Amino acid sequence: MNEKTGLAPPKSPPVRLTRETVGAGFKKRVNELSGENLDACYQCGNCSSGCPLAQEMDILPNRIMRLAQLGLKNELIYSQTLWICASCFQCTVRCPKGIDIQGVMDTLRQIALEEGVDHFGPDQIDPGQASTVPQPGLVGVYRKLST
């Protein structure tokens, strides 16, 4: 955590790009399921700067978009960010290209659940600590159950 800003330093997983990975069709699947064009994202970072839970994420929303553009499925579906996202639409509202980033996050959660990947459920919240969890965090935990 950066003491000046209070935010976690930007992180990116180490990535090895191959033609097979980038051309494997994962990006096309995300585009089709979300109804968005991932290539429209030019990495301005507005989504990440407006995210109320960015400091809790292992990969910031703009980097999630970039990894999806590159077709890096495993890096995405095993990311904590998908489950931390509160689905508050702040990223979508701030996007200058009009991309429904929250919809892309929902799509990635859906794909992760189809693959049998799940990181966190409501039963894992300690009742004694529930009052200290930010409300958007609680909403996000329950929202994923409806995806």
Short mmCIF file of the C-alpha atoms (twelve columns), coordinates in Angstrom:
data_MODEL
# 
_entry.id   MODEL 
# 
loop_
_atom_site.group_PDB 
_atom_site.id 
_atom_site.type_symbol 
_atom_site.label_atom_id 
_atom_site.label_alt_id 
_atom_site.label_comp_id 
_atom_site.label_asym_id 
_atom_site.label_seq_id 
_atom_site.Cartn_x 
_atom_site.Cartn_y 
_atom_site.Cartn_z 
_atom_site.pdbx_PDB_model_num 
ATOM 1   C CA . MET A 1   0.000   0.000   0.000   1 
ATOM 2   C CA . ASN A 2   1.319   3.408   -0.979  1 
ATOM 3   C CA . GLU A 3   1.427   5.616   2.125   1 
ATOM 4   C CA . LYS A 4   0.902   8.819   0.115   1 
ATOM 5   C CA . THR A 5   -2.145  7.738   -1.873  1 
ATOM 6   C CA . GLY A 6   -3.465  4.895   0.249   1 
ATOM 7   C CA . LEU A 7   -3.759  2.764   -2.896  1 
ATOM 8   C CA . ALA A 8   -2.118  -0.512  -3.704  1 
ATOM 9   C CA . PRO A 9   0.679   -0.266  -6.247  1 
ATOM 10  C CA . PRO A 10  -0.381  -1.283  -9.752  1 
ATOM 11  C CA . LYS A 11  0.348   -4.921  -10.338 1 
ATOM 12  C CA . SER A 12  0.411   -7.040  -13.429 1 
ATOM 13  C CA . PRO A 13  0.878   -10.747 -13.522 1 
ATOM 14  C CA . PRO A 14  3.897   -11.912 -15.481 1 
ATOM 15  C CA . VAL A 15  2.643   -12.688 -18.956 1 
ATOM 16  C CA . ARG A 16  4.015   -14.810 -21.744 1 
ATOM 17  C CA . LEU A 17  2.368   -14.031 -25.056 1 
ATOM 18  C CA . THR A 18  2.195   -16.569 -27.818 1 
ATOM 19  C CA . ARG A 19  0.265   -16.608 -31.079 1 
ATOM 20  C CA . GLU A 20  -1.743  -19.514 -29.746 1 
ATOM 21  C CA . THR A 21  -2.783  -17.621 -26.608 1 
ATOM 22  C CA . VAL A 22  -3.683  -14.371 -28.330 1 
ATOM 23  C CA . GLY A 23  -5.437  -16.105 -31.193 1 
ATOM 24  C CA . ALA A 24  -7.212  -18.797 -29.158 1 
ATOM 25  C CA . GLY A 25  -10.650 -17.185 -29.340 1 
ATOM 26  C CA . PHE A 26  -11.050 -16.174 -25.691 1 
ATOM 27  C CA . LYS A 27  -11.315 -12.471 -26.583 1 
ATOM 28  C CA . LYS A 28  -13.945 -13.273 -29.199 1 
ATOM 29  C CA . ARG A 29  -15.933 -15.250 -26.623 1 
ATOM 30  C CA . VAL A 30  -15.789 -12.366 -24.115 1 
ATOM 31  C CA . ASN A 31  -16.863 -9.942  -26.867 1 
ATOM 32  C CA . GLU A 32  -19.811 -12.152 -27.794 1 
ATOM 33  C CA . LEU A 33  -20.986 -12.856 -24.248 1 
ATOM 34  C CA . SER A 34  -20.608 -9.272  -23.023 1 
ATOM 35  C CA . GLY A 35  -21.783 -7.581  -26.204 1 
ATOM 36  C CA . GLU A 36  -18.750 -5.279  -26.000 1 
ATOM 37  C CA . ASN A 37  -15.766 -4.668  -28.250 1 
ATOM 38  C CA . LEU A 38  -12.698 -5.146  -26.061 1 
ATOM 39  C CA . ASP A 39  -10.502 -3.539  -28.700 1 
ATOM 40  C CA . ALA A 40  -12.240 -0.205  -28.088 1 
ATOM 41  C CA . CYS A 41  -10.409 0.109   -24.746 1 
ATOM 42  C CA . TYR A 42  -7.281  2.214   -25.098 1 
ATOM 43  C CA . GLN A 43  -6.112  1.896   -21.488 1 
ATOM 44  C CA . CYS A 44  -6.829  5.442   -20.274 1 
ATOM 45  C CA . GLY A 45  -7.220  4.174   -16.690 1 
ATOM 46  C CA . ASN A 46  -10.438 6.080   -15.883 1 
ATOM 47  C CA . CYS A 47  -12.119 2.858   -14.816 1 
ATOM 48  C CA . SER A 48  -9.364  2.078   -12.332 1 
ATOM 49  C CA . SER A 49  -9.131  5.608   -10.977 1 
ATOM 50  C CA . GLY A 50  -12.847 5.670   -10.192 1 
ATOM 51  C CA . CYS A 51  -13.131 2.188   -8.726  1 
ATOM 52  C CA . PRO A 52  -14.022 2.304   -5.005  1 
ATOM 53  C CA . LEU A 53  -12.381 -1.083  -4.398  1 
ATOM 54  C CA . ALA A 54  -9.236  -0.671  -6.549  1 
ATOM 55  C CA . GLN A 55  -6.967  -0.785  -3.514  1 
ATOM 56  C CA . GLU A 56  -8.247  -4.289  -2.747  1 
ATOM 57  C CA . MET A 57  -7.785  -5.675  -6.259  1 
ATOM 58  C CA . ASP A 58  -4.842  -7.722  -7.446  1 
ATOM 59  C CA . ILE A 59  -5.313  -6.513  -11.034 1 
ATOM 60  C CA . LEU A 60  -6.844  -3.098  -11.738 1 
ATOM 61  C CA . PRO A 61  -9.884  -2.906  -14.067 1 
ATOM 62  C CA . ASN A 62  -7.981  -1.326  -16.975 1 
ATOM 63  C CA . ARG A 63  -5.450  -4.157  -16.766 1 
ATOM 64  C CA . ILE A 64  -8.270  -6.698  -16.673 1 
ATOM 65  C CA . MET A 65  -9.415  -5.185  -19.957 1 
ATOM 66  C CA . ARG A 66  -5.901  -5.437  -21.406 1 
ATOM 67  C CA . LEU A 67  -5.488  -9.059  -20.355 1 
ATOM 68  C CA . ALA A 68  -8.863  -9.821  -21.967 1 
ATOM 69  C CA . GLN A 69  -7.724  -8.062  -25.161 1 
ATOM 70  C CA . LEU A 70  -4.695  -10.340 -25.178 1 
ATOM 71  C CA . GLY A 71  -6.829  -13.442 -24.585 1 
ATOM 72  C CA . LEU A 72  -5.125  -14.381 -21.319 1 
ATOM 73  C CA . LYS A 73  -7.937  -16.469 -19.865 1 
ATOM 74  C CA . ASN A 74  -6.102  -18.143 -16.986 1 
ATOM 75  C CA . GLU A 75  -4.681  -14.882 -15.647 1 
ATOM 76  C CA . LEU A 76  -8.211  -13.465 -15.663 1 
ATOM 77  C CA . ILE A 77  -10.311 -16.287 -14.267 1 
ATOM 78  C CA . TYR A 78  -7.920  -16.810 -11.345 1 
ATOM 79  C CA . SER A 79  -7.783  -13.097 -10.494 1 
ATOM 80  C CA . GLN A 80  -9.233  -11.944 -7.168  1 
ATOM 81  C CA . THR A 81  -10.449 -8.776  -8.910  1 
ATOM 82  C CA . LEU A 82  -13.406 -10.553 -10.514 1 
ATOM 83  C CA . TRP A 83  -14.766 -11.402 -7.087  1 
ATOM 84  C CA . ILE A 84  -13.850 -8.127  -5.402  1 
ATOM 85  C CA . CYS A 85  -15.630 -6.041  -8.054  1 
ATOM 86  C CA . ALA A 86  -18.732 -4.530  -6.459  1 
ATOM 87  C CA . SER A 87  -20.586 -4.174  -9.776  1 
ATOM 88  C CA . CYS A 88  -21.192 -0.525  -8.898  1 
ATOM 89  C CA . PHE A 89  -20.918 0.602   -12.569 1 
ATOM 90  C CA . GLN A 90  -18.453 3.384   -11.688 1 
ATOM 91  C CA . CYS A 91  -16.000 2.023   -14.269 1 
ATOM 92  C CA . THR A 92  -18.694 1.892   -16.940 1 
ATOM 93  C CA . VAL A 93  -19.846 5.443   -16.228 1 
ATOM 94  C CA . ARG A 94  -16.288 6.792   -16.389 1 
ATOM 95  C CA . CYS A 95  -15.301 5.020   -19.631 1 
ATOM 96  C CA . PRO A 96  -14.836 7.627   -22.414 1 
ATOM 97  C CA . LYS A 97  -15.433 4.904   -25.039 1 
ATOM 98  C CA . GLY A 98  -18.735 3.808   -23.492 1 
ATOM 99  C CA . ILE A 99  -17.563 0.264   -22.787 1 
ATOM 100 C CA . ASP A 100 -19.666 -1.604  -20.227 1 
ATOM 101 C CA . ILE A 101 -16.644 -2.675  -18.194 1 
ATOM 102 C CA . GLN A 102 -18.815 -3.987  -15.393 1 
ATOM 103 C CA . GLY A 103 -20.579 -6.159  -17.984 1 
ATOM 104 C CA . VAL A 104 -17.186 -7.498  -19.072 1 
ATOM 105 C CA . MET A 105 -16.419 -8.283  -15.405 1 
ATOM 106 C CA . ASP A 106 -19.742 -10.142 -15.153 1 
ATOM 107 C CA . THR A 107 -18.852 -12.076 -18.290 1 
ATOM 108 C CA . LEU A 108 -15.447 -13.007 -16.888 1 
ATOM 109 C CA . ARG A 109 -17.082 -14.164 -13.631 1 
ATOM 110 C CA . GLN A 110 -19.511 -16.235 -15.663 1 
ATOM 111 C CA . ILE A 111 -16.656 -17.863 -17.576 1 
ATOM 112 C CA . ALA A 112 -14.748 -18.489 -14.344 1 
ATOM 113 C CA . LEU A 113 -17.773 -20.151 -12.747 1 
ATOM 114 C CA . GLU A 114 -18.262 -22.291 -15.876 1 
ATOM 115 C CA . GLU A 115 -14.632 -23.383 -15.491 1 
ATOM 116 C CA . GLY A 116 -15.259 -24.258 -11.827 1 
ATOM 117 C CA . VAL A 117 -13.251 -21.332 -10.436 1 
ATOM 118 C CA . ASP A 118 -14.672 -19.505 -7.425  1 
ATOM 119 C CA . HIS A 119 -12.769 -17.399 -4.926  1 
ATOM 120 C CA . PHE A 120 -15.185 -16.126 -2.364  1 
ATOM 121 C CA . GLY A 121 -18.720 -16.629 -1.199  1 
ATOM 122 C CA . PRO A 122 -21.018 -14.963 1.298   1 
ATOM 123 C CA . ASP A 123 -20.557 -17.850 3.722   1 
ATOM 124 C CA . GLN A 124 -16.890 -16.824 4.070   1 
ATOM 125 C CA . ILE A 125 -17.700 -13.472 5.671   1 
ATOM 126 C CA . ASP A 126 -17.173 -13.629 9.408   1 
ATOM 127 C CA . PRO A 127 -20.396 -12.290 10.966  1 
ATOM 128 C CA . GLY A 128 -18.312 -10.301 13.451  1 
ATOM 129 C CA . GLN A 129 -16.479 -8.555  10.624  1 
ATOM 130 C CA . ALA A 130 -19.474 -8.085  8.311   1 
ATOM 131 C CA . SER A 131 -20.138 -4.623  9.728   1 
ATOM 132 C CA . THR A 132 -16.622 -3.496  8.708   1 
ATOM 133 C CA . VAL A 133 -16.849 -4.706  5.095   1 
ATOM 134 C CA . PRO A 134 -17.629 -1.821  2.720   1 
ATOM 135 C CA . GLN A 135 -21.189 -2.027  1.442   1 
ATOM 136 C CA . PRO A 136 -20.086 -2.242  -2.232  1 
ATOM 137 C CA . GLY A 137 -17.997 -5.269  -1.268  1 
ATOM 138 C CA . LEU A 138 -21.018 -7.051  0.190   1 
ATOM 139 C CA . VAL A 139 -23.107 -6.189  -2.865  1 
ATOM 140 C CA . GLY A 140 -20.390 -7.629  -5.096  1 
ATOM 141 C CA . VAL A 141 -20.294 -10.900 -3.165  1 
ATOM 142 C CA . TYR A 142 -24.025 -11.404 -3.602  1 
ATOM 143 C CA . ARG A 143 -24.133 -10.066 -7.157  1 
ATOM 144 C CA . LYS A 144 -21.850 -12.831 -8.405  1 
ATOM 145 C CA . LEU A 145 -24.445 -15.361 -7.287  1 
ATOM 146 C CA . SER A 146 -26.881 -13.933 -9.824  1 
ATOM 147 C CA . THR A 147 -24.432 -13.933 -12.748 1 
# 
